[in-house]
Every structure is written in C-alpha cells, then in structure tokens.
Amino acid sequence: MSRLVMAVLAVVGAATAFGQAKAVPALAVVGPGTWSAAPAMSAHRRADTATLLLDGRVLVAGGCVSACTAADAVASAEVYNQITNTWSSVCNMATARYIHRAVLLASGKVLIVGGVGTGGLPLASAELFDPGTNCWSPAGDMSTSRSTPTATRLASGKVLVAGGYNGLTVSSADLYDPAANSWSATGSMSTVRTQHIAALLPSGKVLVAGGANNICCVWSTAELYDPASQTWSPAASMSALRNEAASATLTDGRILVVGGRGASYVLLASAEIYDPVANTWSSAGVMATPRFYHGVTRLWNGMVLIAGGLTDPDGSTATAEVYDPGSNSWGATGSMSATRVEPWLTLLQSGKVLVTG
C-alpha cells in the first residue's frame, strides 16, 4: 500500500481472550506497522466505552472485569491525558454497566446510556459526565432498557438510541434532548435489531444496518431515520448478512461496514460501502483475517484502521489491517503484542490512535 503513512498508534489496557482479561504492558505503533508501549489503565476493562473529550483527554467508563457476567460490571471511570501520557481516575458512575454506549454532546459532556448492570439485566438509565468537574449526573431513563443498542448524535444535538436487547431484541428508538435533559420515544424501526451499526449521513439522516434478532436471525437489511419526521424508511440491503460488524464514516460521507458474523455464525472478512446519494452498496474488498468484535477508526489520512477482534468463537487476534479508499483495498499493518477483543480505537488530536481494553 504505497499511500500508507501511519501515525503513531498507542494501545492501552487489557489483553483478552473471549472470556478472560489480564493486565499487560500497553503498546503503541510508531511508523508503518510498528507498535510501542503506552501506560496501562488502572482497571481491567472489557465492553466499556472510550470517548475523546473536547479538551483532548479520553474518557474510559464502565465495562466488565473478565467474563462479563452480572457480578463483574464496574462503575469506575478514568481519563487519559495525551500530553502527559498518563491516566487518572475520575468519579464513579452511579450505576455499574457494560455493553453500554457513549456519545459526546455538543456541550462537551458525555452521555452514557443503557448497558447491563450488576443485576445482569439491561438498563434504561443514562448518566452525564462533566469534564469540568470530572463527575457524573443523572440523565433520565429511556422508554425501555437496552443493551447493545446504537447511539448517534444528530445534527440538532439530540441523540438517537435505537434497537438493542431488553430480554428480547427491540425495534423501538428513543431521543435524548440535552437542553431538557429528558427522553422521548421516537419512531420504531421496521426490524428488531441488536449488535447492528449506525452512522450519521451528510443529509442528517441516520443509517442503521445489519444486526440480529437474538432468537433466530442475522440481517442484511438497512433503514434510514429522518429526524425531521421522526420516521424510518427502507434503505438498500447489504450484500451480506452481518452481525457484530464494525463501521466508519469515510471522508466523502460514505459508510464502510467491515467484518462481523453472518448466518450460522460464519465469520466474515468482506467489507462493503454504502453510498447515501445513490442508496447503493458496493464491495470494499476483503481483509486478510475474518473477524468480529474488532475495533475501528478513521485515520487523519482518510484510511481506516481495523485492529483485534475474534477470529473464531474462542480465539482472539492481535493483527491489524488498514483500508485505503483510494485503491479500495486492504493492507496489513503491524500486529499488537497482545490479542484484544472489543477494543476501542480513539483517534487523538496528535494523530495517534489510543487502543483501550
């Protein structure tokens, strides 16, 4: 890949197998495909969230210690300072949670929503992190509990939370209004979805694609949410059934969806791109390694980095790959020194990428 000029990538946190986490020296990438050390977090975390704050720090919140059972959800949170290359603890959330979602609001606060709590049940509650005080405040309850939904900040500043699991897979959606600090129900999708992807389009609409019904099925279908009418309409279907895939918005507004699992839990190496103008999907090549539960971020040069994930139901990977939109192709980059499942890849203001958990 001749166009590949990678920034430094930092990797921090826990090395994981599918049901276990342990502390490891943290890593980072220097130059094309090399990784170097960064400081470790204070706590083991899996199924947490990582959010880049407006002041350049990275907030990591919640998660689970190892097997992600009802007993090991955590309420703790910490922030990474890229200037000092250090972690520091902040106030705990009111509720321990994992497989929740986080969204940076226009105010600079961070909305944390849903997930699974210490009782092992999905949560309807939400909390707000204030970077000025490093503490949390209540943000009301959604109309229903949700684990593994999607959460998308709209152009209006409101947040759309769609789908998820509350004992059954749901099609409903909720809107959070930061000005009123309140929730309201909005239109429901035509299909129940969990472990799906969502992306804000240049038009202001939201694309939702793939996911699964926990009872039987994996979907290739997609839908569009219109904030003006608060309604959903069909979008073109992907070429493949995809659950637990990863997505990134390209610089031209198209949406890259990569990997995941298809029917009968078959792992996918393929990728495809949604064109919101034409309402069509096209092939985006094939990764060297099929994977799901992988991390993704778009780099400053417009390329997309994929790292970690599971390569079979029980085996995680340390490999990383980069997608080049210019050539519509994938190329390998250096492997991390530790395998990682469900990592978060956060593009820092320096151009480095922090990989946590």
CSV table of C-alpha atoms in Angstrom, one decimal:
chain,number,residue,atom,x,y,z
A,1,MET,CA,0.0,0.0,0.0
A,2,SER,CA,2.1,2.9,-1.3
A,3,ARG,CA,-0.2,5.6,0.1
A,4,LEU,CA,0.0,4.2,3.7
A,5,VAL,CA,1.7,6.7,6.0
A,6,MET,CA,0.6,5.8,9.5
A,7,ALA,CA,0.6,8.0,12.6
A,8,VAL,CA,1.8,6.7,15.9
A,9,LEU,CA,-0.8,4.4,17.5
A,10,ALA,CA,-1.0,3.8,21.2
A,11,VAL,CA,-2.5,0.7,22.7
A,12,VAL,CA,-3.5,0.6,26.4
A,13,GLY,CA,-5.4,-1.8,28.6
A,14,ALA,CA,-6.2,-5.5,29.0
A,15,ALA,CA,-5.2,-8.3,26.8
A,16,THR,CA,-8.2,-10.6,26.4
A,17,ALA,CA,-9.3,-14.0,25.4
A,18,PHE,CA,-13.0,-14.4,24.8
A,19,GLY,CA,-13.9,-14.8,28.5
A,20,GLN,CA,-10.9,-13.5,30.3
A,21,ALA,CA,-8.9,-10.4,30.7
A,22,LYS,CA,-5.5,-9.8,32.3
A,23,ALA,CA,-3.2,-6.8,32.7
A,24,VAL,CA,-0.4,-6.5,30.1
A,25,PRO,CA,2.1,-3.9,29.2
A,26,ALA,CA,0.5,-1.3,26.9
A,27,LEU,CA,1.6,-0.7,23.4
A,28,ALA,CA,1.8,1.8,20.6
A,29,VAL,CA,2.6,2.0,16.9
A,30,VAL,CA,5.4,4.0,15.5
A,31,GLY,CA,5.7,4.4,11.7
A,32,PRO,CA,4.2,1.9,9.3
A,33,GLY,CA,3.1,-1.2,11.2
A,34,THR,CA,5.2,-0.9,14.4
A,35,TRP,CA,3.8,-0.8,18.0
A,36,SER,CA,5.3,0.7,21.1
A,37,ALA,CA,4.4,0.9,24.8
A,38,ALA,CA,1.9,3.3,26.5
A,39,PRO,CA,0.7,3.3,30.1
A,40,ALA,CA,-1.8,0.8,31.3
A,41,MET,CA,-5.2,1.8,32.8
A,42,SER,CA,-5.8,1.3,36.5
A,43,ALA,CA,-8.6,-1.3,35.9
A,44,HIS,CA,-9.3,-4.3,33.7
A,45,ARG,CA,-12.0,-3.4,31.3
A,46,ARG,CA,-13.9,-5.1,28.6
A,47,ALA,CA,-17.2,-4.0,26.9
A,48,ASP,CA,-16.5,-0.4,28.1
A,49,THR,CA,-16.6,2.8,26.2
A,50,ALA,CA,-13.9,5.3,25.2
A,51,THR,CA,-14.8,8.9,24.2
A,52,LEU,CA,-12.5,11.7,23.0
A,53,LEU,CA,-13.3,14.8,25.0
A,54,LEU,CA,-13.1,18.4,23.6
A,55,ASP,CA,-10.1,19.1,25.8
A,56,GLY,CA,-8.2,16.2,24.2
A,57,ARG,CA,-8.5,13.8,27.0
A,58,VAL,CA,-10.0,10.3,26.5
A,59,LEU,CA,-12.8,9.2,28.9
A,60,VAL,CA,-13.0,5.4,29.5
A,61,ALA,CA,-16.0,4.3,31.5
A,62,GLY,CA,-17.5,1.2,32.9
A,63,GLY,CA,-17.1,-2.3,31.4
A,64,CYS,CA,-16.6,-5.7,33.0
A,65,VAL,CA,-13.6,-7.2,34.6
A,66,SER,CA,-13.4,-10.5,32.8
A,67,ALA,CA,-16.2,-12.8,31.7
A,68,CYS,CA,-18.9,-10.0,31.5
A,69,THR,CA,-21.3,-11.6,33.9
A,70,ALA,CA,-23.7,-9.9,36.3
A,71,ALA,CA,-21.1,-9.9,39.1
A,72,ASP,CA,-18.3,-8.1,37.4
A,73,ALA,CA,-19.7,-4.9,35.9
A,74,VAL,CA,-17.8,-1.8,37.1
A,75,ALA,CA,-18.8,1.8,37.7
A,76,SER,CA,-15.3,3.3,37.7
A,77,ALA,CA,-14.0,5.7,35.0
A,78,GLU,CA,-10.7,7.2,34.2
A,79,VAL,CA,-9.2,9.7,31.7
A,80,TYR,CA,-6.1,9.5,29.5
A,81,ASN,CA,-4.1,12.7,29.1
A,82,GLN,CA,-2.2,12.6,25.8
A,83,ILE,CA,0.1,15.4,26.7
A,84,THR,CA,1.4,13.8,29.9
A,85,ASN,CA,0.8,10.2,28.6
A,86,THR,CA,-0.9,9.3,31.9
A,87,TRP,CA,-4.2,8.0,33.3
A,88,SER,CA,-6.1,9.5,36.2
A,89,SER,CA,-9.2,8.4,38.0
A,90,VAL,CA,-12.5,10.4,37.9
A,91,CYS,CA,-15.7,10.0,39.8
A,92,ASN,CA,-17.5,6.7,39.5
A,93,MET,CA,-20.8,6.4,37.6
A,94,ALA,CA,-23.9,6.0,39.7
A,95,THR,CA,-24.5,2.6,38.0
A,96,ALA,CA,-22.0,-0.1,37.1
A,97,ARG,CA,-22.6,-1.1,33.5
A,98,TYR,CA,-21.1,-2.8,30.4
A,99,ILE,CA,-22.1,-3.1,26.7
A,100,HIS,CA,-23.5,0.4,27.1
A,101,ARG,CA,-23.0,3.3,24.7
A,102,ALA,CA,-21.3,6.7,24.9
A,103,VAL,CA,-21.9,9.9,22.9
A,104,LEU,CA,-20.0,13.2,23.1
A,105,LEU,CA,-22.6,16.0,23.2
A,106,ALA,CA,-22.1,19.5,21.7
A,107,SER,CA,-21.7,20.9,25.2
A,108,GLY,CA,-18.6,18.7,25.7
A,109,LYS,CA,-20.4,16.5,28.2
A,110,VAL,CA,-20.6,12.7,27.6
A,111,LEU,CA,-23.9,10.8,27.6
A,112,ILE,CA,-23.6,7.2,28.8
A,113,VAL,CA,-26.7,5.1,28.1
A,114,GLY,CA,-28.1,1.6,28.7
A,115,GLY,CA,-26.0,-1.5,29.0
A,116,VAL,CA,-26.1,-4.3,31.5
A,117,GLY,CA,-25.8,-3.7,35.3
A,118,THR,CA,-24.7,-5.7,38.3
A,119,GLY,CA,-28.1,-7.5,38.4
A,120,GLY,CA,-27.4,-9.0,35.0
A,121,LEU,CA,-30.4,-7.1,33.5
A,122,PRO,CA,-30.4,-4.4,30.7
A,123,LEU,CA,-30.6,-0.8,31.9
A,124,ALA,CA,-32.8,2.0,30.9
A,125,SER,CA,-30.8,4.6,32.8
A,126,ALA,CA,-28.4,7.2,31.5
A,127,GLU,CA,-25.7,9.5,33.0
A,128,LEU,CA,-23.8,12.6,32.0
A,129,PHE,CA,-20.1,13.1,32.5
A,130,ASP,CA,-19.0,16.7,33.0
A,131,PRO,CA,-15.3,17.2,32.0
A,132,GLY,CA,-15.2,20.4,34.1
A,133,THR,CA,-16.0,18.6,37.4
A,134,ASN,CA,-14.9,15.0,36.3
A,135,CYS,CA,-18.1,13.8,37.9
A,136,TRP,CA,-21.5,12.4,36.8
A,137,SER,CA,-25.1,13.5,37.0
A,138,PRO,CA,-28.4,11.7,36.1
A,139,ALA,CA,-29.7,11.9,32.5
A,140,GLY,CA,-33.1,10.3,33.0
A,141,ASP,CA,-34.4,7.0,31.7
A,142,MET,CA,-35.2,5.8,28.2
A,143,SER,CA,-38.6,4.3,27.5
A,144,THR,CA,-37.2,0.8,27.7
A,145,SER,CA,-34.0,-0.8,28.9
A,146,ARG,CA,-31.4,-1.5,26.2
A,147,SER,CA,-28.1,-3.3,26.0
A,148,THR,CA,-26.0,-3.2,22.7
A,149,PRO,CA,-28.1,-0.5,21.1
A,150,THR,CA,-26.7,2.2,18.8
A,151,ALA,CA,-26.4,5.8,19.9
A,152,THR,CA,-25.9,8.6,17.4
A,153,ARG,CA,-25.7,12.3,17.9
A,154,LEU,CA,-27.9,14.1,15.4
A,155,ALA,CA,-27.2,17.4,13.7
A,156,SER,CA,-29.7,19.0,16.1
A,157,GLY,CA,-27.6,17.9,19.1
A,158,LYS,CA,-30.1,15.4,20.2
A,159,VAL,CA,-29.1,11.7,20.5
A,160,LEU,CA,-30.9,8.8,18.8
A,161,VAL,CA,-30.7,5.5,20.6
A,162,ALA,CA,-32.1,2.6,18.5
A,163,GLY,CA,-32.7,-1.1,19.0
A,164,GLY,CA,-30.8,-3.3,21.4
A,165,TYR,CA,-31.8,-6.1,23.8
A,166,ASN,CA,-34.0,-6.0,26.9
A,167,GLY,CA,-34.8,-9.7,27.3
A,168,LEU,CA,-36.0,-9.6,23.7
A,169,THR,CA,-34.5,-7.7,20.7
A,170,VAL,CA,-36.4,-4.5,20.1
A,171,SER,CA,-37.1,-2.2,17.2
A,172,SER,CA,-38.0,0.9,19.2
A,173,ALA,CA,-35.9,4.1,19.5
A,174,ASP,CA,-35.6,6.9,21.9
A,175,LEU,CA,-34.4,10.6,21.6
A,176,TYR,CA,-32.4,12.4,24.2
A,177,ASP,CA,-32.7,16.2,24.4
A,178,PRO,CA,-29.7,17.7,26.1
A,179,ALA,CA,-31.4,21.0,26.6
A,180,ALA,CA,-34.2,19.5,28.6
A,181,ASN,CA,-32.2,16.6,29.9
A,182,SER,CA,-35.1,14.3,29.0
A,183,TRP,CA,-36.1,11.4,26.8
A,184,SER,CA,-38.9,10.8,24.4
A,185,ALA,CA,-39.9,7.9,22.3
A,186,THR,CA,-39.5,8.3,18.5
A,187,GLY,CA,-40.4,6.1,15.5
A,188,SER,CA,-39.6,2.4,15.6
A,189,MET,CA,-37.5,0.6,13.0
A,190,SER,CA,-39.3,-2.0,10.8
A,191,THR,CA,-37.0,-4.7,12.1
A,192,VAL,CA,-35.8,-5.6,15.6
A,193,ARG,CA,-32.0,-5.2,15.8
A,194,THR,CA,-29.2,-5.7,18.2
A,195,GLN,CA,-25.4,-5.6,17.6
A,196,HIS,CA,-26.1,-3.5,14.5
A,197,ILE,CA,-24.3,-0.4,13.1
A,198,ALA,CA,-25.5,3.2,12.9
A,199,ALA,CA,-24.0,6.2,11.1
A,200,LEU,CA,-24.9,9.8,10.7
A,201,LEU,CA,-25.1,10.7,7.0
A,202,PRO,CA,-24.3,14.1,5.4
A,203,SER,CA,-28.1,14.6,4.9
A,204,GLY,CA,-28.7,14.5,8.6
A,205,LYS,CA,-30.4,11.1,8.3
A,206,VAL,CA,-29.1,8.1,10.2
A,207,LEU,CA,-28.3,4.8,8.6
A,208,VAL,CA,-28.8,1.6,10.5
A,209,ALA,CA,-27.7,-1.7,9.0
A,210,GLY,CA,-27.4,-5.4,9.9
A,211,GLY,CA,-27.5,-6.8,13.4
A,212,ALA,CA,-29.5,-9.7,14.6
A,213,ASN,CA,-32.6,-10.9,16.3
A,214,ASN,CA,-31.4,-12.8,19.3
A,215,ILE,CA,-33.9,-15.6,18.7
A,216,CYS,CA,-33.1,-16.7,15.2
A,217,CYS,CA,-31.7,-14.4,12.5
A,218,VAL,CA,-28.9,-12.2,11.2
A,219,TRP,CA,-29.9,-9.3,8.9
A,220,SER,CA,-28.5,-7.7,5.7
A,221,THR,CA,-31.3,-5.1,5.7
A,222,ALA,CA,-30.8,-1.4,6.3
A,223,GLU,CA,-33.0,1.5,7.3
A,224,LEU,CA,-32.9,5.3,7.4
A,225,TYR,CA,-34.1,7.5,10.2
A,226,ASP,CA,-35.3,11.0,9.3
A,227,PRO,CA,-35.1,13.4,12.3
A,228,ALA,CA,-37.5,15.9,10.7
A,229,SER,CA,-40.4,13.4,10.5
A,230,GLN,CA,-39.1,11.0,13.2
A,231,THR,CA,-39.8,8.1,10.9
A,232,TRP,CA,-37.9,5.2,9.4
A,233,SER,CA,-37.7,4.2,5.7
A,234,PRO,CA,-36.1,1.3,3.9
A,235,ALA,CA,-32.5,1.6,2.5
A,236,ALA,CA,-30.8,-0.8,0.2
A,237,SER,CA,-29.7,-4.0,1.8
A,238,MET,CA,-26.1,-5.1,2.2
A,239,SER,CA,-24.8,-7.9,0.1
A,240,ALA,CA,-24.0,-10.0,3.2
A,241,LEU,CA,-25.8,-10.8,6.4
A,242,ARG,CA,-23.8,-9.0,9.1
A,243,ASN,CA,-24.0,-9.1,12.9
A,244,GLU,CA,-21.3,-7.6,15.2
A,245,ALA,CA,-19.6,-5.8,12.3
A,246,ALA,CA,-17.7,-2.5,12.6
A,247,SER,CA,-18.2,0.7,10.7
A,248,ALA,CA,-16.5,4.0,9.9
A,249,THR,CA,-17.5,7.1,8.0
A,250,LEU,CA,-15.2,7.9,5.1
A,251,THR,CA,-14.1,11.5,4.3
A,252,ASP,CA,-16.6,11.6,1.4
A,253,GLY,CA,-19.6,10.7,3.6
A,254,ARG,CA,-19.9,7.1,2.5
A,255,ILE,CA,-20.1,4.4,5.2
A,256,LEU,CA,-17.7,1.5,5.4
A,257,VAL,CA,-19.0,-1.7,7.1
A,258,VAL,CA,-16.5,-4.5,7.7
A,259,GLY,CA,-16.4,-8.0,9.0
A,260,GLY,CA,-18.8,-9.4,11.6
A,261,ARG,CA,-20.6,-12.7,11.6
A,262,GLY,CA,-23.2,-14.0,9.1
A,263,ALA,CA,-25.6,-16.8,9.1
A,264,SER,CA,-24.7,-19.8,11.2
A,265,TYR,CA,-22.1,-17.7,13.0
A,266,VAL,CA,-19.8,-17.7,9.9
A,267,LEU,CA,-17.0,-15.2,10.3
A,268,LEU,CA,-16.7,-12.5,7.6
A,269,ALA,CA,-13.6,-11.0,6.0
A,270,SER,CA,-15.5,-9.0,3.4
A,271,ALA,CA,-16.4,-5.3,3.6
A,272,GLU,CA,-18.8,-3.0,1.8
A,273,ILE,CA,-19.6,0.6,1.4
A,274,TYR,CA,-22.9,2.5,1.5
A,275,ASP,CA,-23.3,5.4,-0.9
A,276,PRO,CA,-26.0,7.7,0.6
A,277,VAL,CA,-26.5,9.6,-2.6
A,278,ALA,CA,-27.1,6.6,-4.8
A,279,ASN,CA,-28.6,4.4,-1.9
A,280,THR,CA,-26.4,1.5,-3.0
A,281,TRP,CA,-23.8,-0.8,-1.5
A,282,SER,CA,-20.6,-1.8,-3.3
A,283,SER,CA,-17.7,-4.1,-2.4
A,284,ALA,CA,-14.8,-2.7,-0.3
A,285,GLY,CA,-12.5,-5.7,-0.7
A,286,VAL,CA,-11.6,-8.4,1.7
A,287,MET,CA,-9.5,-8.3,4.9
A,288,ALA,CA,-6.7,-10.9,5.3
A,289,THR,CA,-8.4,-12.1,8.5
A,290,PRO,CA,-12.1,-12.7,9.1
A,291,ARG,CA,-13.1,-11.1,12.4
A,292,PHE,CA,-15.8,-9.8,14.7
A,293,TYR,CA,-15.8,-7.7,17.9
A,294,HIS,CA,-12.9,-5.7,16.3
A,295,GLY,CA,-12.1,-2.1,16.8
A,296,VAL,CA,-12.2,0.6,14.0
A,297,THR,CA,-11.3,4.2,13.5
A,298,ARG,CA,-10.7,6.5,10.5
A,299,LEU,CA,-7.1,7.9,10.4
A,300,TRP,CA,-6.3,11.5,9.6
A,301,ASN,CA,-5.1,10.5,6.1
A,302,GLY,CA,-8.6,9.1,5.4
A,303,MET,CA,-7.6,5.5,5.7
A,304,VAL,CA,-9.4,3.2,8.1
A,305,LEU,CA,-7.6,1.1,10.8
A,306,ILE,CA,-9.1,-2.2,12.0
A,307,ALA,CA,-7.5,-4.0,15.0
A,308,GLY,CA,-8.1,-7.0,17.2
A,309,GLY,CA,-11.3,-9.0,17.5
A,310,LEU,CA,-12.2,-12.6,17.4
A,311,THR,CA,-11.2,-14.9,14.6
A,312,ASP,CA,-13.3,-17.8,15.8
A,313,PRO,CA,-15.8,-18.1,18.7
A,314,ASP,CA,-12.9,-18.7,21.2
A,315,GLY,CA,-9.8,-17.2,19.6
A,316,SER,CA,-8.8,-13.5,19.6
A,317,THR,CA,-6.2,-11.8,17.4
A,318,ALA,CA,-3.5,-9.2,17.7
A,319,THR,CA,-3.5,-8.4,13.9
A,320,ALA,CA,-4.4,-5.1,12.4
A,321,GLU,CA,-5.2,-4.0,8.9
A,322,VAL,CA,-5.8,-0.7,7.0
A,323,TYR,CA,-8.3,0.1,4.3
A,324,ASP,CA,-7.3,2.5,1.6
A,325,PRO,CA,-10.4,4.1,0.0
A,326,GLY,CA,-8.3,5.4,-2.9
A,327,SER,CA,-7.4,1.9,-4.1
A,328,ASN,CA,-10.4,0.2,-2.5
A,329,SER,CA,-8.0,-2.4,-0.9
A,330,TRP,CA,-6.7,-3.7,2.4
A,331,GLY,CA,-3.1,-4.0,3.6
A,332,ALA,CA,-1.6,-5.5,6.7
A,333,THR,CA,0.0,-3.3,9.3
A,334,GLY,CA,2.0,-4.4,12.4
A,335,SER,CA,0.4,-6.7,14.9
A,336,MET,CA,-0.2,-5.7,18.5
A,337,SER,CA,1.9,-7.7,21.1
A,338,ALA,CA,-1.4,-8.8,22.8
A,339,THR,CA,-4.6,-10.1,21.4
A,340,ARG,CA,-7.6,-7.9,22.1
A,341,VAL,CA,-11.4,-8.4,22.0
A,342,GLU,CA,-13.8,-5.5,21.7
A,343,PRO,CA,-11.1,-2.8,21.8
A,344,TRP,CA,-11.8,0.9,21.4
A,345,LEU,CA,-9.7,2.8,18.9
A,346,THR,CA,-9.7,6.5,19.6
A,347,LEU,CA,-8.1,8.9,17.1
A,348,LEU,CA,-6.3,11.6,19.2
A,349,GLN,CA,-5.7,15.2,18.3
A,350,SER,CA,-2.0,14.3,17.8
A,351,GLY,CA,-2.9,11.8,15.0
A,352,LYS,CA,-2.1,8.9,17.3
A,353,VAL,CA,-4.7,6.2,18.0
A,354,LEU,CA,-5.3,5.1,21.5
A,355,VAL,CA,-6.4,1.5,21.8
A,356,THR,CA,-8.0,0.5,25.1
A,357,GLY,CA,-9.4,-2.6,26.6
